[in-house]
């Protein structure tokens, strides 16, 4: 059916062009062009823009549809005249010498019949869909490119929640659609499909946690983050299970369907496009640092090592605190950069270094070059694209390089057989990616606790002690955090990755009605990594060297049979049935030398002890059969039915087969009933779907875990031999209205998802022998609203203004957990704050302790004048997820200029900030200034022995007060509202006039300036409210664990097309 | 069209057939290629020994040392163990870890039983008894007979009474003694404590040492139950061991020390090897009480345990107060703290020392048991053994120094004071033993800091971890009621 329409339009366009060609006589010398523009019925069309392409020469039709363009020069043959009018298809007519061009415009319902790539790569007309699907074109990921293209989707899709980690140059992002449906954070990401084949968004972790683990996580990225935005043609977001039921298990949380570019068939011949981006990154925002007080726990003096002024206040546990004396230009014994041990010989002036933190960071530089060739013949089309990207990140000696090559081939072998193939190859390489999180060996830990405003960052540049190079680091102040320059120049985390995403497919048309498509696709990556740690690190006194080889792939093979026919003249019918075979394999081989025999020699062979092997392999298979059918009545009512049965290797034999159906329908109201004239289009849609899900491999039997590399132990989680599949069912309804000849469009969706039978680990009393047991339990219910509003407030021949607004709100509630359990911890930061699912609560609720309060609500203080021990009862202090998110894009086109501006933001949502907690307790921020002179009497009450309360009158030092007030266990004072508005993207583009560039054989040339994240408005106290914690390979929202600063990017793009 | 439909169905059938017939490999695919389903005792034992001792010395450092005034925090604005404020979380590390390990102990026992490996079986019983004794002495009534039965579906074990637990522990130790056979080595290896993995001259020295450990531990526990003699046959069992050393050998030299000697190579590092200076010695200092007594007799163990500080240009050992007022804060690095050498010291992994046994025997001798030596003899051997254990030479004349010299003519109470003071030093880094002994004997006599609120009492136990309230509430409530409350002041059965 969609094919029929498609050919129809193609035909009508061809006929018009043919007619026009016939009308023209060859060659003419007159310099005035005129004619009449009419519609299909022959009625004159006023207001049509007639423009000489690539020039400003043009005019508009009068009320009788006539126009005339006086040209100061003679038109040359093959110059193009463009007829455009809102609501009609734009027609381009080459000048053939005839000065009179009469033309008939055809109404443009292309927008209504926009083709959307849905599950399994099936193309569907948008109006036939019974579920929400939002499409974005290449511009969306290219206008203001990010090193991880996923970040470019911010603010553009209603219902899409991206959570970045700020964990380094790769910028991994958690992709979630329509809220959290599973109690397992890793299960809530959307499925990413490239050219019909699922790929992985999994970050292979380092096995390390973010908070003070033996080592720290590195963000190495994933197959998804390595996709090259230059090769992306469209991204279709299928938001709910209704849209994705055919993908089965993994699409329960929606899917991003990516179609990569292929050779263009329309203008035959060779197309060459070259584009380059150069962008600069600066730190976007700093916490509100204070530069008034220097290092110490006492404001009476400062002394580097012991001196006549008093004991050392700079290099022991007191170090790193900025509760020292005020900078008044007084003279103290301070660090002496000119002596090897830093020992001062004379007093120097006590003054702040305002760049004591910022001085470490540099301007990041990302350069990218893309060359693409495409072309087609009658039977084949091909596209080849090469991209090189190099990123030098804002931290010295960090960044990565990526080379992408992409090839797309389509060939019609015979009338009935068509084959096509796409291959994307990525080579990503880094000499050093930074360690993220809060730990002795992370940069941000150093920035938080290692340094104070009286320190010059340059004092750290020589990071070895003289004569002890490679053996003993120099750490002149707080000895806890490792020297930051040692970190970036010696503690290297290297990687080289080869990734291939590709597919081959063949389609055989048995008859016009029946065809078979067979496709096999792979996402394969081989990644070599190493981590080296020098001698004298806190966590690795004898250094360390680790190597990992990570090899993983997923292969999907599909066979899809489609048949379509007309049941009656009014009813179109199509049916498709297929089968899928999916194999995932993961092979991780680590070899570790956790103490080195010789310093500075980073080889496994240099292991002091026997090097240790750490293998981890797993595999998984899912076999599926599926079928779908579509019925349409007069192109006005559509009905889709799908069913899929999966057999998963991860579930016990008795429960490994599961079936799930979906039904969706849409009604084109403007064709079914009389609507006011202003309605160009109106559609209502309903869908209901179920999706089943399996689990990780090896959960159904008892295994022993390897421990300490040479022994075995019982795992903490009790296996379950009777697991059942998880089931998510969803209901969605939506309304799609376009008004005033498509100048205003509204797409509204409302949905409700229920996820039950979740496979989750319930907590056990560990005296039973296990900490957790694997169970099917729980019910999470999500509901939400999504709004997509399009407007074209101004549309004149030279000036156009398009505006798009996205807004959505989701609520996921915990309805049930396992019997007898009313609370399940989803994520935990050392019991200081935890994200808990509590029956009746919202997903993402954050619990922790807060102040003890009197019946009147006042903070209770001890007789010592500090807040009393925290109330032991855990209370809810916030929620990790936003109340709503919105984005607004405005695009202005004036002649050859285009300006696009995207603001986006969120309202609500909370983040526990480890950065802010620690900066405050250490006196680094302005909020800790009050009370520095004369102390603080905390606002609250003191409990009397008889139980009554009297106001607190005890004065304590600022150090004592803030240390207690903001202490790590106090969730009340360390959780912050993460609402924000960002000027997310701007692009100002100039397309060089065709008249100019055609002389040098260019088809298109443009220059653009762009910016990402230029402005941030928020009350969040740390670097960026878009924060999460990278914990091993899991991105945990709601907790910020020593985030890196986020960046403001400004760049320039040049594109030329031959 | 009809042809097409027929073709369509035919092809669908083929597809369906192909894909549903592929599930027969699933069992193989879903078998973990990295983790075994069955293991041998040698693969459990070593890691278990390492984990157990790491937790137990952690308990010494984090809990016992502060409660027993070995060390105190540098600053403490609120509460604190040294002010006898014991929170529910104080024991959660011990509780969680020891119970976690107990699943492996059970496996060690059942697997060795299947393999008819009595020596492993006995070692499993020993670890079980050692660990449960520490747990019950710390918490009182605890899950024991129903513990570690999740695989059979019991997720909420009932708590046993301490008395019942002790009866079984003592029985298990007796069984272990009879199971241990020193003509056989440990077939599957894995022993990192006594290296009983090989035979020498037809005998396994290591197995004999395990036997000595079993009986020494039994003496430790029997002595602990002194007040409950009669309810359990304490004296009788002590005599059974003392009169028949051939059947019931006990530690006879430092070579018998039940110490996990950290090899300092991956993976069995001293758990403190990479502790941050901040955590290791900048937040905690030895107390005046502890360090001054060592200073007084110039105890050579000081040099192993403590750092020196400069006072008036002299390097000295100097301590801080315990239980001090909350507005006091000690200057960093101006008092003695834990020596950095301890972070890599192999012999820090103490489970039970020969020195402790000599002090046990000294007390038994004082009580009139036939230990084969005088209280003084055992006392002096105990001090010498402790010196040897920490790698220092016993200075000549040390045992005659005032404050060390044993006053055999003094009253029993005074003699016991002397024994218990030296035992207190000898128990440095030995899990919670010094605290248990203080609860049993009220010795050594610790001064009470002026910052300890009047209402706070020296703790007799640690309250149960909070999580039990949500995951096993019925049983924990019942246990508390039986015991007389879940407070830190509630006395356990043997202390009553």
CSV table of C-alpha atoms in Angstrom, one decimal, chain A residues 721-1038:
chain,number,residue,atom,x,y,z
A,721,UNK,CA,15.9,-22.6,38.7
A,722,UNK,CA,12.3,-21.5,38.2
A,723,UNK,CA,12.7,-18.0,36.7
A,724,UNK,CA,10.0,-16.8,34.4
A,725,UNK,CA,10.1,-14.0,31.7
A,726,UNK,CA,9.4,-10.4,32.7
A,727,UNK,CA,6.3,-8.9,31.1
A,728,UNK,CA,5.7,-5.3,30.2
A,729,UNK,CA,2.3,-4.3,28.9
A,730,UNK,CA,1.5,-0.9,27.7
A,731,UNK,CA,-1.4,1.1,26.5
A,732,UNK,CA,-1.0,4.2,24.5
A,733,UNK,CA,-3.2,6.7,22.8
A,734,UNK,CA,-2.4,9.7,20.8
A,735,UNK,CA,-3.6,12.6,18.7
A,736,UNK,CA,-2.0,14.1,15.7
A,737,UNK,CA,-3.5,17.3,14.5
A,738,UNK,CA,-2.2,19.7,11.8
A,739,UNK,CA,-3.8,23.0,11.3
A,740,UNK,CA,-3.7,25.8,8.8
A,741,UNK,CA,-2.1,24.0,5.9
A,742,UNK,CA,0.3,22.3,8.2
A,743,UNK,CA,1.6,25.5,9.7
A,744,UNK,CA,0.7,24.3,13.1
A,745,UNK,CA,1.0,20.7,14.2
A,746,UNK,CA,0.4,19.0,17.5
A,747,UNK,CA,1.3,15.4,18.3
A,748,UNK,CA,0.1,14.3,21.7
A,749,UNK,CA,0.7,11.0,23.3
A,750,UNK,CA,-0.6,9.5,26.6
A,751,UNK,CA,0.6,6.2,27.8
A,752,UNK,CA,0.6,3.7,30.6
A,753,UNK,CA,3.1,0.8,31.0
A,754,UNK,CA,3.0,-2.0,33.6
A,755,UNK,CA,6.1,-4.1,34.1
A,756,UNK,CA,5.5,-7.2,36.1
A,757,UNK,CA,7.2,-10.4,37.0
A,758,UNK,CA,10.5,-8.6,37.0
A,759,UNK,CA,13.5,-10.6,37.5
A,760,UNK,CA,15.1,-9.0,40.4
A,761,UNK,CA,17.4,-9.6,43.3
A,762,UNK,CA,15.5,-9.3,46.5
A,763,UNK,CA,17.5,-8.7,49.7
A,764,UNK,CA,17.8,-11.6,52.1
A,765,UNK,CA,18.9,-11.7,55.7
A,766,UNK,CA,22.4,-12.9,55.0
A,767,UNK,CA,22.4,-15.2,58.0
A,768,UNK,CA,20.4,-17.4,55.6
A,769,UNK,CA,23.6,-17.8,53.7
A,770,UNK,CA,22.8,-15.4,50.8
A,771,UNK,CA,22.5,-11.6,50.6
A,772,UNK,CA,20.1,-11.7,47.7
A,773,UNK,CA,17.8,-14.1,45.9
A,774,UNK,CA,16.8,-14.0,42.3
A,775,UNK,CA,13.0,-13.8,42.0
A,776,UNK,CA,10.2,-12.9,39.7
A,777,UNK,CA,8.4,-10.1,41.5
A,778,UNK,CA,7.3,-6.6,41.4
A,779,UNK,CA,5.1,-4.3,39.4
A,780,UNK,CA,6.2,-0.9,38.1
A,781,UNK,CA,3.6,1.3,36.6
A,782,UNK,CA,4.7,4.2,34.4
A,783,UNK,CA,2.5,6.7,32.8
A,784,UNK,CA,3.1,9.9,31.0
A,785,UNK,CA,2.3,12.6,28.5
A,786,UNK,CA,4.3,13.6,25.5
A,787,UNK,CA,3.7,16.8,23.5
A,788,UNK,CA,5.3,17.7,20.2
A,789,UNK,CA,4.3,21.0,18.8
A,790,UNK,CA,5.4,22.3,15.4
A,791,UNK,CA,4.8,25.8,14.2
A,792,UNK,CA,5.7,27.9,11.2
A,793,UNK,CA,4.9,31.4,12.4
A,794,UNK,CA,6.5,33.1,9.4
A,795,UNK,CA,6.8,31.8,5.9
A,796,UNK,CA,7.8,34.3,3.3
A,797,UNK,CA,9.9,33.7,0.2
A,798,UNK,CA,13.0,35.0,1.9
A,799,UNK,CA,12.3,34.6,5.6
A,800,UNK,CA,11.1,31.5,7.3
A,801,UNK,CA,10.7,30.8,11.0
A,802,UNK,CA,10.1,27.2,12.2
A,803,UNK,CA,9.5,26.4,15.7
A,804,UNK,CA,9.4,23.0,17.5
A,805,UNK,CA,8.5,22.4,21.1
A,806,UNK,CA,8.9,19.1,22.9
A,807,UNK,CA,7.6,18.5,26.4
A,808,UNK,CA,7.0,15.4,28.4
A,809,UNK,CA,6.4,14.2,31.8
A,810,UNK,CA,6.7,10.6,33.1
A,811,UNK,CA,5.8,9.1,36.4
A,812,UNK,CA,6.9,5.6,37.3
A,813,UNK,CA,5.5,4.1,40.5
A,814,UNK,CA,6.4,1.1,42.4
A,815,UNK,CA,3.2,-0.9,42.9
A,816,UNK,CA,4.5,-4.2,44.2
A,817,UNK,CA,7.8,-5.8,45.2
A,818,UNK,CA,8.5,-9.3,46.3
A,819,UNK,CA,6.1,-10.6,49.0
A,820,UNK,CA,7.1,-9.4,52.4
A,821,UNK,CA,9.5,-6.8,51.0
A,822,UNK,CA,8.5,-3.2,50.8
A,823,UNK,CA,11.7,-1.6,49.9
A,824,UNK,CA,14.4,-2.4,47.4
A,825,UNK,CA,17.6,-0.5,47.0
A,826,UNK,CA,18.3,0.3,43.4
A,827,UNK,CA,21.5,2.2,43.9
A,828,UNK,CA,23.5,3.2,47.0
A,829,UNK,CA,26.3,5.6,47.9
A,830,UNK,CA,27.7,3.9,50.9
A,831,UNK,CA,24.4,4.3,52.8
A,832,UNK,CA,24.8,8.0,52.6
A,833,UNK,CA,22.0,8.2,50.1
A,834,UNK,CA,20.2,5.5,48.3
A,835,UNK,CA,17.8,5.3,45.5
A,836,UNK,CA,15.1,3.0,46.7
A,837,UNK,CA,12.0,1.5,45.3
A,838,UNK,CA,9.4,1.5,48.0
A,839,UNK,CA,6.0,0.2,47.5
A,840,UNK,CA,3.8,3.1,46.8
A,841,UNK,CA,6.7,5.4,46.0
A,842,UNK,CA,8.1,6.7,42.7
A,843,UNK,CA,11.0,5.1,40.9
A,844,UNK,CA,14.1,7.2,41.6
A,845,UNK,CA,13.0,8.3,45.1
A,846,UNK,CA,16.1,9.2,47.1
A,847,UNK,CA,16.4,8.3,50.7
A,848,UNK,CA,18.9,9.3,53.4
A,849,UNK,CA,19.2,10.8,56.8
A,850,UNK,CA,18.5,14.4,57.8
A,851,UNK,CA,18.6,16.5,60.9
A,852,UNK,CA,16.9,15.6,64.1
A,853,UNK,CA,14.1,18.1,64.5
A,854,UNK,CA,12.1,19.3,67.4
A,855,UNK,CA,8.3,19.0,67.4
A,856,UNK,CA,8.3,22.6,66.0
A,857,UNK,CA,10.5,21.5,63.2
A,858,UNK,CA,13.7,23.2,64.4
A,859,UNK,CA,17.1,21.5,64.0
A,860,UNK,CA,18.3,20.0,67.2
A,861,UNK,CA,21.8,20.9,68.3
A,862,UNK,CA,24.0,19.3,70.9
A,863,UNK,CA,25.1,21.2,73.9
A,864,UNK,CA,28.4,21.5,72.0
A,865,UNK,CA,26.7,23.7,69.4
A,866,UNK,CA,26.7,21.4,66.4
A,867,UNK,CA,23.7,19.6,64.9
A,868,UNK,CA,22.9,16.5,66.9
A,869,UNK,CA,23.4,13.1,65.5
A,870,UNK,CA,21.3,12.7,62.4
A,871,UNK,CA,17.8,11.3,62.6
A,872,UNK,CA,18.4,7.5,62.0
A,873,UNK,CA,15.1,7.2,60.2
A,874,UNK,CA,15.7,7.3,56.4
A,875,UNK,CA,13.5,9.9,54.7
A,876,UNK,CA,12.8,10.8,51.2
A,877,UNK,CA,14.7,13.9,50.1
A,878,UNK,CA,14.1,13.9,46.4
A,879,UNK,CA,13.8,12.0,43.2
A,880,UNK,CA,16.5,11.3,40.7
A,881,UNK,CA,14.2,11.9,37.7
A,882,UNK,CA,12.8,15.2,36.4
A,883,UNK,CA,9.2,16.3,36.9
A,884,UNK,CA,9.2,17.2,33.3
A,885,UNK,CA,11.6,18.0,30.5
A,886,UNK,CA,11.2,20.3,27.5
A,887,UNK,CA,13.1,21.6,24.5
A,888,UNK,CA,12.3,24.4,22.1
A,889,UNK,CA,14.0,24.8,18.8
A,890,UNK,CA,13.6,27.9,16.7
A,891,UNK,CA,15.0,28.0,13.2
A,892,UNK,CA,15.2,31.1,11.1
A,893,UNK,CA,16.1,31.1,7.5
A,894,UNK,CA,16.7,34.3,5.7
A,895,UNK,CA,17.8,34.0,2.1
A,896,UNK,CA,21.1,32.0,2.4
A,897,UNK,CA,21.3,32.3,6.1
A,898,UNK,CA,20.0,29.9,8.7
A,899,UNK,CA,20.0,30.4,12.4
A,900,UNK,CA,18.9,27.6,14.7
A,901,UNK,CA,18.6,27.8,18.5
A,902,UNK,CA,17.7,25.1,20.9
A,903,UNK,CA,17.0,25.6,24.5
A,904,UNK,CA,16.2,22.7,26.7
A,905,UNK,CA,15.8,22.0,30.3
A,906,UNK,CA,14.2,20.1,33.0
A,907,UNK,CA,12.0,21.0,36.0
A,908,UNK,CA,12.6,19.1,39.1
A,909,UNK,CA,14.7,16.1,39.6
A,910,UNK,CA,17.3,15.9,42.3
A,911,UNK,CA,21.0,15.0,42.6
A,912,UNK,CA,23.1,14.1,45.6
A,913,UNK,CA,26.3,16.0,45.1
A,914,UNK,CA,29.4,14.4,46.6
A,915,UNK,CA,31.4,17.3,45.1
A,916,UNK,CA,29.4,19.9,46.9
A,917,UNK,CA,29.3,18.0,50.1
A,918,UNK,CA,33.0,17.8,50.3
A,919,UNK,CA,33.8,21.3,49.0
A,920,UNK,CA,31.5,22.6,51.7
A,921,UNK,CA,32.9,20.6,54.5
A,922,UNK,CA,36.4,21.6,53.4
A,923,UNK,CA,35.5,25.3,53.3
A,924,UNK,CA,36.1,25.7,49.6
A,925,UNK,CA,32.8,27.4,48.6
A,926,UNK,CA,31.3,30.8,49.3
A,927,UNK,CA,28.5,29.3,51.4
A,928,UNK,CA,31.0,28.5,54.0
A,929,UNK,CA,32.1,32.2,54.5
A,930,UNK,CA,29.6,33.3,57.0
A,931,UNK,CA,30.9,32.8,60.5
A,932,UNK,CA,34.6,32.7,59.6
A,933,UNK,CA,35.2,35.6,61.9
A,934,UNK,CA,33.6,35.1,65.3
A,935,UNK,CA,32.1,31.7,64.7
A,936,UNK,CA,28.5,30.5,64.2
A,937,UNK,CA,25.6,30.0,66.4
A,938,UNK,CA,23.5,27.4,64.5
A,939,UNK,CA,19.8,28.2,64.1
A,940,UNK,CA,18.0,25.6,66.2
A,941,UNK,CA,17.3,24.2,69.6
A,942,UNK,CA,19.0,22.1,72.3
A,943,UNK,CA,17.2,19.3,74.1
A,944,UNK,CA,17.1,19.8,77.8
A,945,UNK,CA,17.4,16.8,80.2
A,946,UNK,CA,13.6,17.2,80.9
A,947,UNK,CA,12.9,16.8,77.2
A,948,UNK,CA,12.0,20.5,76.6
A,949,UNK,CA,13.9,22.6,74.1
A,950,UNK,CA,15.7,25.8,74.4
A,951,UNK,CA,17.3,27.9,71.6
A,952,UNK,CA,20.9,26.9,70.7
A,953,UNK,CA,23.2,29.6,71.9
A,954,UNK,CA,26.5,27.9,71.6
A,955,UNK,CA,29.0,29.5,69.3
A,956,UNK,CA,31.2,27.1,67.3
A,957,UNK,CA,33.9,27.7,64.7
A,958,UNK,CA,33.0,27.8,61.0
A,959,UNK,CA,35.1,24.7,60.5
A,960,UNK,CA,33.2,22.7,63.0
A,961,UNK,CA,29.9,23.9,62.0
A,962,UNK,CA,30.1,23.3,58.2
A,963,UNK,CA,32.0,20.0,58.7
A,964,UNK,CA,29.0,18.8,60.7
A,965,UNK,CA,26.3,20.5,58.8
A,966,UNK,CA,27.2,19.2,55.3
A,967,UNK,CA,28.6,15.9,56.4
A,968,UNK,CA,28.5,13.1,53.9
A,969,UNK,CA,25.8,11.2,55.7
A,970,UNK,CA,23.4,14.1,55.7
A,971,UNK,CA,21.2,13.6,52.6
A,972,UNK,CA,19.1,16.6,53.6
A,973,UNK,CA,21.9,19.1,53.0
A,974,UNK,CA,23.6,17.4,50.1
A,975,UNK,CA,20.7,16.7,47.8
A,976,UNK,CA,19.9,19.5,45.4
A,977,UNK,CA,17.2,20.5,42.9
A,978,UNK,CA,18.6,19.7,39.4
A,979,UNK,CA,16.3,22.0,37.5
A,980,UNK,CA,18.1,23.7,34.7
A,981,UNK,CA,17.8,25.5,31.4
A,982,UNK,CA,20.6,25.1,28.8
A,983,UNK,CA,21.2,26.9,25.6
A,984,UNK,CA,21.9,23.5,24.2
A,985,UNK,CA,22.6,24.2,20.5
A,986,UNK,CA,23.0,27.1,18.2
A,987,UNK,CA,24.0,27.2,14.6
A,988,UNK,CA,24.5,30.1,12.3
A,989,UNK,CA,24.9,28.9,8.8
A,990,UNK,CA,25.6,30.6,5.5
A,991,UNK,CA,25.1,28.9,2.2
A,992,UNK,CA,27.2,30.4,-0.5
A,993,UNK,CA,25.0,31.5,-3.5
A,994,UNK,CA,24.9,28.9,-6.2
A,995,UNK,CA,25.8,31.6,-8.8
A,996,UNK,CA,29.1,32.0,-7.0
A,997,UNK,CA,30.0,28.4,-6.3
A,998,UNK,CA,28.7,26.9,-9.5
A,999,UNK,CA,31.7,28.6,-11.2
A,1000,UNK,CA,34.0,26.4,-9.3
A,1001,UNK,CA,32.0,23.3,-9.9
A,1002,UNK,CA,30.4,23.2,-6.4
A,1003,UNK,CA,26.9,22.1,-5.8
A,1004,UNK,CA,26.7,23.4,-2.3
A,1005,UNK,CA,29.0,25.2,0.0
A,1006,UNK,CA,28.3,26.3,3.5
A,1007,UNK,CA,30.1,27.8,6.5
A,1008,UNK,CA,28.6,27.6,9.9
A,1009,UNK,CA,29.4,28.7,13.4
A,1010,UNK,CA,27.9,26.5,16.1
A,1011,UNK,CA,27.8,26.2,19.8
A,1012,UNK,CA,26.8,23.5,22.3
A,1013,UNK,CA,25.9,24.1,25.9
A,1014,UNK,CA,26.7,27.8,25.7
A,1015,UNK,CA,24.7,28.8,28.7
A,1016,UNK,CA,23.5,27.0,31.8
A,1017,UNK,CA,20.9,28.4,34.2
A,1018,UNK,CA,20.5,26.4,37.4
A,1019,UNK,CA,20.7,26.6,41.1
A,1020,UNK,CA,22.6,23.3,41.3
A,1021,UNK,CA,25.8,24.1,43.3
A,1022,UNK,CA,28.4,21.7,41.6
A,1023,UNK,CA,29.5,21.8,38.0
A,1024,UNK,CA,26.4,20.6,36.2
A,1025,UNK,CA,23.0,19.3,37.2
A,1026,UNK,CA,23.1,16.8,34.4
A,1027,UNK,CA,25.0,14.4,36.5
A,1028,UNK,CA,25.2,10.8,37.2
A,1029,UNK,CA,27.7,8.3,38.5
A,1030,UNK,CA,29.6,5.8,36.4
A,1031,UNK,CA,29.8,2.8,38.6
A,1032,UNK,CA,31.7,0.1,37.0
A,1033,UNK,CA,29.8,0.0,33.7
A,1034,UNK,CA,26.4,1.2,35.0
A,1035,UNK,CA,25.3,4.8,34.8
A,1036,UNK,CA,23.5,5.6,38.0
A,1037,UNK,CA,21.3,8.7,38.0
A,1038,UNK,CA,20.7,10.9,40.9
